[in-house]
CSV table of C-alpha atoms in Angstrom, one decimal:
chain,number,residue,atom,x,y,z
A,566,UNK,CA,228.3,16.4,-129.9
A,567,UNK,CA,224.7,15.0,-129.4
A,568,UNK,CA,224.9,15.2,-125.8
A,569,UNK,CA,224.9,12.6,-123.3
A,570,UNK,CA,224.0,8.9,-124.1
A,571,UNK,CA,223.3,6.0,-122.3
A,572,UNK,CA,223.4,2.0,-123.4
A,573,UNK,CA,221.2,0.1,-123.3
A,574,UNK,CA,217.9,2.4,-123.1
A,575,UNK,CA,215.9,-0.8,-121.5
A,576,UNK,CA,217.1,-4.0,-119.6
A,577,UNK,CA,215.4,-6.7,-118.0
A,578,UNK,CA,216.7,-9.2,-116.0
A,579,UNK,CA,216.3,-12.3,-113.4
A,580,UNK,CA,217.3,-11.8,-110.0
A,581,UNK,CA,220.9,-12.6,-109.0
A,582,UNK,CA,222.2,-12.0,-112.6
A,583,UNK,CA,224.6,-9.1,-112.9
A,584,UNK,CA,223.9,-6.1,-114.8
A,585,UNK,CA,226.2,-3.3,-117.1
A,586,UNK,CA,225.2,0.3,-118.1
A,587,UNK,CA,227.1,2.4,-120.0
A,588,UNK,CA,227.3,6.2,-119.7
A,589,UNK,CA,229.1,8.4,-122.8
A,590,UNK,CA,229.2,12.2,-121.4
A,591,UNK,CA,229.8,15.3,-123.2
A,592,UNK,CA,233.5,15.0,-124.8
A,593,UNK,CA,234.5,18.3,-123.2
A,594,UNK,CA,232.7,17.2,-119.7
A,595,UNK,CA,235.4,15.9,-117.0
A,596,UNK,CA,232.4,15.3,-114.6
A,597,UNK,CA,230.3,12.2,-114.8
A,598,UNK,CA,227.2,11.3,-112.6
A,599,UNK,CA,225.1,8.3,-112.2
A,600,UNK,CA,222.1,8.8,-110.4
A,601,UNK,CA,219.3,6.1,-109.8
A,602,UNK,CA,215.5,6.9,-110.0
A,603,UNK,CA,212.2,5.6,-109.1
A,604,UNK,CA,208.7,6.2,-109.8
A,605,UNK,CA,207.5,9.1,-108.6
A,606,UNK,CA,210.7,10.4,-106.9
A,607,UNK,CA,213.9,12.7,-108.3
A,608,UNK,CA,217.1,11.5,-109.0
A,609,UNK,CA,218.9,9.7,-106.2
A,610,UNK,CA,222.8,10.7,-106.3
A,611,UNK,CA,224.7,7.4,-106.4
A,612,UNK,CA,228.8,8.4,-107.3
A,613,UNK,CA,230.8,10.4,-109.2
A,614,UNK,CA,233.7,11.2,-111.3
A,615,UNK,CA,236.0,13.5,-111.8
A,616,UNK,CA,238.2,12.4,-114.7
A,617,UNK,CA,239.1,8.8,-114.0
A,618,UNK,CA,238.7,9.4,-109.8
A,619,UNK,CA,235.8,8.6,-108.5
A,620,UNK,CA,235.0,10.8,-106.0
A,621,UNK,CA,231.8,10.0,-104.0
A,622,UNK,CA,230.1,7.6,-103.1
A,623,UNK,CA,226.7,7.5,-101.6
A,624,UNK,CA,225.4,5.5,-98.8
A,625,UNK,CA,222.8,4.1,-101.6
A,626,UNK,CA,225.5,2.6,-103.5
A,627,UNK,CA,226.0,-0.9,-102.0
A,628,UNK,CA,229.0,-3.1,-102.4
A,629,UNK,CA,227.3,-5.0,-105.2
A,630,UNK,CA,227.4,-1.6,-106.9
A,631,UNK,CA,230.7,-0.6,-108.7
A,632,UNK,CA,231.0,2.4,-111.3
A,633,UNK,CA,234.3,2.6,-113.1
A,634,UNK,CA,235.6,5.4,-115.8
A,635,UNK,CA,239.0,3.6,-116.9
A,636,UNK,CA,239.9,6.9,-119.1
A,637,UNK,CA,238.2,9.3,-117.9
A,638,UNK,CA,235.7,9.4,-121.0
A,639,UNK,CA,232.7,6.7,-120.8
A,640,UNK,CA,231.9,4.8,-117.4
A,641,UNK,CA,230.2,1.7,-116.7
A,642,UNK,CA,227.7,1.0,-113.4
A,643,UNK,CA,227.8,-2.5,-112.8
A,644,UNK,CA,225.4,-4.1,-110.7
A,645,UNK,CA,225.7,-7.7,-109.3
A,646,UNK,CA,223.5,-10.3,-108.0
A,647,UNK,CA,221.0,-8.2,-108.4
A,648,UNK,CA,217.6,-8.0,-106.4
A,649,UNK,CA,214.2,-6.7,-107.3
A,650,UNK,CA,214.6,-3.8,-105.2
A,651,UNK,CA,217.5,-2.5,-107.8
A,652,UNK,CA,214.3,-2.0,-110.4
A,653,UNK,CA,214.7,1.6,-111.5
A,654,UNK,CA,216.1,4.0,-114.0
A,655,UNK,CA,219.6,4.6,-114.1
A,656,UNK,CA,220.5,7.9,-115.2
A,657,UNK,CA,223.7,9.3,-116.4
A,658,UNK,CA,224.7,13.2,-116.4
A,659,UNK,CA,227.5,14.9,-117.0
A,660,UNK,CA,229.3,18.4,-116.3
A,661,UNK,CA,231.9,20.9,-116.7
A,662,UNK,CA,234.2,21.0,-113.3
A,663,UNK,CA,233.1,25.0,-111.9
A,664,UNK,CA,231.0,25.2,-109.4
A,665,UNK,CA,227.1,25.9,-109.9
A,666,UNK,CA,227.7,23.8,-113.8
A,667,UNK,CA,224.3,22.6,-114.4
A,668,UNK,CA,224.5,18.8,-115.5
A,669,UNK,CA,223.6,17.5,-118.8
A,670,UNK,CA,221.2,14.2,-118.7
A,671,UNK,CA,221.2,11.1,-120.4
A,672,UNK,CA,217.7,9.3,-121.5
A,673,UNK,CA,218.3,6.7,-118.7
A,674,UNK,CA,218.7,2.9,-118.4
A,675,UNK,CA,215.5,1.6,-117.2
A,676,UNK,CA,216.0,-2.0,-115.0
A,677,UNK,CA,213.5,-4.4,-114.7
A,678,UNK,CA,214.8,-7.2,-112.3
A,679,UNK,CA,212.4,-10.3,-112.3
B,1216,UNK,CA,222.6,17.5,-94.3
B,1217,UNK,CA,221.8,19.1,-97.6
B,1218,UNK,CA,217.8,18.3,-98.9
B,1219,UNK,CA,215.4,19.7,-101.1
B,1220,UNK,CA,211.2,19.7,-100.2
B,1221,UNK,CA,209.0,20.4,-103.1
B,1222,UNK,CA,205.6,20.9,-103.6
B,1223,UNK,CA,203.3,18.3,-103.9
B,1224,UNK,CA,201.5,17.3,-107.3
B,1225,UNK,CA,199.8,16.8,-109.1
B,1226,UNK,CA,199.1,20.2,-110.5
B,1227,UNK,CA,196.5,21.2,-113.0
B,1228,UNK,CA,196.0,24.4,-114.4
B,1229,UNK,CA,194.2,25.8,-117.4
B,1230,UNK,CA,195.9,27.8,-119.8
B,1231,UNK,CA,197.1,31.3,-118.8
B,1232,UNK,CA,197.1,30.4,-115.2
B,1233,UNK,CA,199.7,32.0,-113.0
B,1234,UNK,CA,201.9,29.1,-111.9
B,1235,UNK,CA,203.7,28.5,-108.4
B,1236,UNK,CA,205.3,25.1,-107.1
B,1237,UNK,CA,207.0,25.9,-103.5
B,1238,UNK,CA,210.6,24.8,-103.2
B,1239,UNK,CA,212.5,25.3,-100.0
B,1240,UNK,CA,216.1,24.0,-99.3
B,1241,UNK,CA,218.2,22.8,-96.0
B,1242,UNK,CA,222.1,23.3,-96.7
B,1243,UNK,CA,225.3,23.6,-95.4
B,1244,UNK,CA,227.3,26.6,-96.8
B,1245,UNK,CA,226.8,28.4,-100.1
B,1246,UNK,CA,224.5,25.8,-102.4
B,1247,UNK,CA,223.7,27.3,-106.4
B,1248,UNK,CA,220.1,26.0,-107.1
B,1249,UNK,CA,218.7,24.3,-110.2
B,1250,UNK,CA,215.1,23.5,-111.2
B,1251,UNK,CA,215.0,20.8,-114.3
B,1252,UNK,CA,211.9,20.3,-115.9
B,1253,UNK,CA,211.4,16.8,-117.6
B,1254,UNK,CA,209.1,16.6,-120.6
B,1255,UNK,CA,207.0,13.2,-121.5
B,1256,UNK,CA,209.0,10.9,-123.1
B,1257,UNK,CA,212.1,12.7,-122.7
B,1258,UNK,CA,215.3,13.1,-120.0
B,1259,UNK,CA,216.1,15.9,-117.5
B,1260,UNK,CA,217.0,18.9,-118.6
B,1261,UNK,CA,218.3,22.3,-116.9
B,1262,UNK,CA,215.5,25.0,-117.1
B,1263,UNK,CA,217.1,27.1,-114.6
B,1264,UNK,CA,219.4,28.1,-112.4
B,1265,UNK,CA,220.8,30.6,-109.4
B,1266,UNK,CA,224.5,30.5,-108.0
B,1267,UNK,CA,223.9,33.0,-104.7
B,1268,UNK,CA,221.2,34.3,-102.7
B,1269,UNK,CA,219.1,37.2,-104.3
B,1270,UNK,CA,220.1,36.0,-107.9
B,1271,UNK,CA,217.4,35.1,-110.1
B,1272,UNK,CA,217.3,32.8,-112.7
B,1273,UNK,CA,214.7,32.9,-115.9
B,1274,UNK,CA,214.1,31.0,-119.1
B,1275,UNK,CA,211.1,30.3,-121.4
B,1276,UNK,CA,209.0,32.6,-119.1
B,1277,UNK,CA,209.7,30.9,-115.7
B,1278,UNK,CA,211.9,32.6,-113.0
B,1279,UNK,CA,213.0,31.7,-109.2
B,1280,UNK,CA,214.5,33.8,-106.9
B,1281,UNK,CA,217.1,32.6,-104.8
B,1282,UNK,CA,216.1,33.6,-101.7
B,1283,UNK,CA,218.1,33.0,-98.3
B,1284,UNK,CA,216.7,34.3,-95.7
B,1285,UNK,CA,213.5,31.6,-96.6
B,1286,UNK,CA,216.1,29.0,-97.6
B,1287,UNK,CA,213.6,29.0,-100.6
B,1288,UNK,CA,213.4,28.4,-104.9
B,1289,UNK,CA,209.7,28.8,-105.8
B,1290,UNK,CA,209.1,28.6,-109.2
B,1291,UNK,CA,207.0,30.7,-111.2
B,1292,UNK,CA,204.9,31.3,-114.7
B,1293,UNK,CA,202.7,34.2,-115.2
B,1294,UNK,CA,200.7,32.3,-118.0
B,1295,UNK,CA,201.3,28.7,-118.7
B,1296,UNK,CA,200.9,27.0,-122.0
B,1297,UNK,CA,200.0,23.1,-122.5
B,1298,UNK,CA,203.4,22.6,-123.7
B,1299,UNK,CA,204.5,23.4,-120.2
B,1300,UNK,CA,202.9,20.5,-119.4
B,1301,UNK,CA,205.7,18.4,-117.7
B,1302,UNK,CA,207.4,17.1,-113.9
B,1303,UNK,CA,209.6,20.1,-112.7
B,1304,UNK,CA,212.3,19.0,-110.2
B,1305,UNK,CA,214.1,21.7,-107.6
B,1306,UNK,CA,217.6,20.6,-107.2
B,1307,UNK,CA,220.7,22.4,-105.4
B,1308,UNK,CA,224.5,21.5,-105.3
B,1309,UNK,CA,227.1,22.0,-102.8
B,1310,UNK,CA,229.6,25.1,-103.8
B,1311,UNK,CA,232.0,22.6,-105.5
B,1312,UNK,CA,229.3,21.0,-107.4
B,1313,UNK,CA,230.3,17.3,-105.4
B,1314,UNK,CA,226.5,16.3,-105.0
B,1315,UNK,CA,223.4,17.7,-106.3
B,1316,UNK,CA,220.4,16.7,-104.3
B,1317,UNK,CA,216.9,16.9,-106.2
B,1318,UNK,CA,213.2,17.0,-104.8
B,1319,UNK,CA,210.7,14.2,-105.4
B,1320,UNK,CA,209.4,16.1,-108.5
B,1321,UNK,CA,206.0,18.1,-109.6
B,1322,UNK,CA,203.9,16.9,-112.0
B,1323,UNK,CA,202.0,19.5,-113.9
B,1324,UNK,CA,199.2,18.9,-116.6
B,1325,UNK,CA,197.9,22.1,-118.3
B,1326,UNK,CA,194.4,22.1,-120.4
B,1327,UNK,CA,193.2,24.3,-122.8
């Protein structure tokens, strides 16, 4: 396993189009993140899965956010009609479900929204 | 609510230097701690962690003491190397491991 990847690495697009990031965790991870990030701050938390369930949602995530992780291996953030404020990068991480599991990253989906 | 304050950066230090970047925590209950250290170019990665208070955790010459009574993670080098060169993040997680809440990040340049 090569660890966590994330498709595409770079995206840019106008505002008001809709947007689609893949996440593929660690096979053996049942715990998938997506966190958002911008320059010059740490990871924001956004949701989370546990298997298929999502678990959490953050106040960040608005209702033109949606994450979904139909089998409980890859998941998909979707973002629609997006705005320029939605310019960051998207990271991925996955874990192991104990408590105190560090989280494996993913390089990241960079958005540029024109 | 559960937050992480980090040092400031930049840092710059000159090879050898002892290293310090300040992390305290507010949480709820029983959070395990984390600082991830992200090289240029590259993504996040664990560089280590502590799961109660008075553990410590250590890799590649770094070490933070979980430390309750301060509600604090401060990390520390006794002699840094320009590879160490990099933006180290403080992070900590509820006891289920739900959300992990990370600092804004410090950026450290070292010169030879």
């Amino acid at each position: 396993d090569t660890g966590v990847s994330q498709d595409p690495r770079h995206k840019i697009t106008k505002r008001g189009q809709n947007v689609t990031f893949r996440c593929d965790p660690i096979s053996e991870h049942n715990r998938l993140y997506w966190y958002r990030q911008t320059l010059g701050q740490g990871p924001e938390f956004l949701t989370y899965f546990q298997n298929e369930a999502q678990l959490e949602k953050s106040r960040l995530l608005s209702d033109r956010f949606s994450a979904e992780r139909p089998k409980g291996s890859f998941s998909t953030l979707e973002i629609q009609r997006t705005e320029q404020g939605d310019s960051a990068m998207y990271l991925c991480a996955s874990s192991l479900e104990t408590g105190g599991a560090e989280q494996y990253f993913g390089p990241g989906t960079r958005l540029t929204v024109t | 609510g559960n937050s992480v304050t980090q040092m400031e950066g930049p840092v710059t230090l000159s090879e050898e230097a002892f290293l310090t970047i300040n992390c305290t925590y507010t949480a709820t209950g029983y959070p395990s701690l984390f600082w991830y250290v992200q090289y240029p170019g590259e993504g996040l990665q664990l560089l280590l962690k502590a799961t109660k208070a008075d553990d410590k955790g250590s890799n590649k010459g770094f070490e933070a003491t979980y430390r309750k009574e301060t509600t604090s993670f401060h990390l520390e080098k006794g002699s840094v190397q320009v590879s160490d060169s990099a933006v180290y993040f403080c992070a900590l997680s509820d006891r289920g491991g739900n959300q992990f809440y990370f600092g804004t990040g410090t950026s450290l340049t070292v010169i030879p």
